[in-house]
Amino acid sequence: MFGILITQDLIAILILSILTALSTGAELAALEVAKTAGRLSLFLTLLFVIGLLVVPRVMRAVVRAERQDTTIVASVGLAFGFAYLAAMFGYS
């Protein structure tokens, strides 16, 4: 079920990117669609690698401090960091 929801969100991002280009009056070319899909793929690959390699190590180090407030702040900080990364790539 989660896989379907994630796939649906990714397709929605791609469609929104295409519709945004159309609404501004820009001509939609196959190159632009490929460029948008490539940026989305790069973004997802980057998130996947960071999520598998960096986040578990950071959270283990934070949890070792045995302070609940530090764990919460680190979790929220990571979430905001990923949101900032998404904004840098132009995704909401």
mmCIF file of C-alpha atoms in Angstrom:
data_model
loop_
_atom_site.group_PDB
_atom_site.id
_atom_site.type_symbol
_atom_site.label_atom_id
_atom_site.label_comp_id
_atom_site.label_asym_id
_atom_site.label_seq_id
_atom_site.Cartn_x
_atom_site.Cartn_y
_atom_site.Cartn_z
ATOM 1 C CA MET A 1 0.000 0.000 0.000
ATOM 2 C CA PHE A 2 2.812 2.411 0.865
ATOM 3 C CA GLY A 3 4.524 1.628 -2.437
ATOM 4 C CA ILE A 4 1.385 2.576 -4.336
ATOM 5 C CA LEU A 5 1.074 5.843 -2.401
ATOM 6 C CA ILE A 6 4.699 6.761 -3.003
ATOM 7 C CA THR A 7 4.414 5.964 -6.714
ATOM 8 C CA GLN A 8 1.246 8.037 -6.925
ATOM 9 C CA ASP A 9 3.022 10.994 -5.289
ATOM 10 C CA LEU A 10 5.963 10.734 -7.682
ATOM 11 C CA ILE A 11 3.700 10.662 -10.704
ATOM 12 C CA ALA A 12 1.779 13.633 -9.293
ATOM 13 C CA ILE A 13 5.030 15.620 -8.977
ATOM 14 C CA LEU A 14 5.917 14.846 -12.578
ATOM 15 C CA ILE A 15 2.438 15.801 -13.813
ATOM 16 C CA LEU A 16 2.462 19.035 -11.786
ATOM 17 C CA SER A 17 5.830 19.965 -13.261
ATOM 18 C CA ILE A 18 4.525 19.403 -16.769
ATOM 19 C CA LEU A 19 1.285 21.290 -16.117
ATOM 20 C CA THR A 20 3.201 24.212 -14.621
ATOM 21 C CA ALA A 21 5.232 24.484 -17.818
ATOM 22 C CA LEU A 22 2.052 24.380 -19.881
ATOM 23 C CA SER A 23 0.274 26.996 -17.785
ATOM 24 C CA THR A 24 3.085 29.518 -18.241
ATOM 25 C CA GLY A 25 2.653 29.266 -21.984
ATOM 26 C CA ALA A 26 5.958 27.535 -22.520
ATOM 27 C CA GLU A 27 6.138 24.995 -25.278
ATOM 28 C CA LEU A 28 6.316 21.475 -23.950
ATOM 29 C CA ALA A 29 9.032 19.473 -25.620
ATOM 30 C CA ALA A 30 10.113 15.895 -25.033
ATOM 31 C CA LEU A 31 13.460 17.248 -23.851
ATOM 32 C CA GLU A 32 11.791 19.251 -21.088
ATOM 33 C CA VAL A 33 9.783 16.238 -19.917
ATOM 34 C CA ALA A 34 12.946 14.130 -19.896
ATOM 35 C CA LYS A 35 14.792 16.861 -18.019
ATOM 36 C CA THR A 36 12.043 17.038 -15.386
ATOM 37 C CA ALA A 37 11.979 13.250 -15.023
ATOM 38 C CA GLY A 38 15.774 13.219 -14.732
ATOM 39 C CA ARG A 39 15.775 15.859 -12.004
ATOM 40 C CA LEU A 40 13.111 13.914 -10.124
ATOM 41 C CA SER A 41 15.132 10.698 -10.463
ATOM 42 C CA LEU A 42 18.291 12.445 -9.254
ATOM 43 C CA PHE A 43 16.426 13.890 -6.297
ATOM 44 C CA LEU A 44 14.942 10.531 -5.321
ATOM 45 C CA THR A 45 18.274 8.752 -5.697
ATOM 46 C CA LEU A 46 19.945 11.370 -3.524
ATOM 47 C CA LEU A 47 17.252 11.014 -0.865
ATOM 48 C CA PHE A 48 17.468 7.232 -0.980
ATOM 49 C CA VAL A 49 21.236 7.217 -0.511
ATOM 50 C CA ILE A 50 21.132 9.799 2.277
ATOM 51 C CA GLY A 51 18.230 7.998 3.926
ATOM 52 C CA LEU A 52 20.020 4.666 3.960
ATOM 53 C CA LEU A 53 23.563 5.755 4.741
ATOM 54 C CA VAL A 54 23.466 8.977 6.735
ATOM 55 C CA VAL A 55 20.211 9.152 8.681
ATOM 56 C CA PRO A 56 20.554 5.871 10.641
ATOM 57 C CA ARG A 57 24.096 6.741 11.719
ATOM 58 C CA VAL A 58 23.114 10.250 12.786
ATOM 59 C CA MET A 59 20.103 9.028 14.721
ATOM 60 C CA ARG A 60 22.109 6.282 16.465
ATOM 61 C CA ALA A 61 24.653 8.884 17.577
ATOM 62 C CA VAL A 62 21.887 11.157 18.855
ATOM 63 C CA VAL A 63 20.075 8.347 20.675
ATOM 64 C CA ARG A 64 23.334 7.412 22.462
ATOM 65 C CA ALA A 65 23.080 10.744 24.282
ATOM 66 C CA GLU A 66 19.979 9.270 26.008
ATOM 67 C CA ARG A 67 18.115 12.566 25.999
ATOM 68 C CA GLN A 68 14.622 12.470 24.599
ATOM 69 C CA ASP A 69 14.520 16.175 23.736
ATOM 70 C CA THR A 70 17.726 15.906 21.691
ATOM 71 C CA THR A 71 16.299 12.973 19.748
ATOM 72 C CA ILE A 72 13.142 14.930 18.943
ATOM 73 C CA VAL A 73 15.085 18.023 17.875
ATOM 74 C CA ALA A 74 17.374 15.932 15.658
ATOM 75 C CA SER A 75 14.398 14.166 14.047
ATOM 76 C CA VAL A 76 12.624 17.440 13.324
ATOM 77 C CA GLY A 77 15.892 18.947 12.083
ATOM 78 C CA LEU A 78 16.352 16.075 9.632
ATOM 79 C CA ALA A 79 12.789 16.486 8.414
ATOM 80 C CA PHE A 80 13.331 20.212 7.831
ATOM 81 C CA GLY A 81 16.638 19.449 6.123
ATOM 82 C CA PHE A 82 14.933 17.117 3.677
ATOM 83 C CA ALA A 83 12.200 19.709 3.120
ATOM 84 C CA TYR A 84 14.862 22.313 2.346
ATOM 85 C CA LEU A 85 16.524 19.911 -0.069
ATOM 86 C CA ALA A 86 13.180 19.382 -1.808
ATOM 87 C CA ALA A 87 12.689 23.146 -2.057
ATOM 88 C CA MET A 88 16.163 23.524 -3.585
ATOM 89 C CA PHE A 89 15.172 21.050 -6.295
ATOM 90 C CA GLY A 90 11.921 22.931 -6.884
ATOM 91 C CA TYR A 91 9.529 20.432 -5.312
ATOM 92 C CA SER A 92 6.979 21.322 -2.676
#
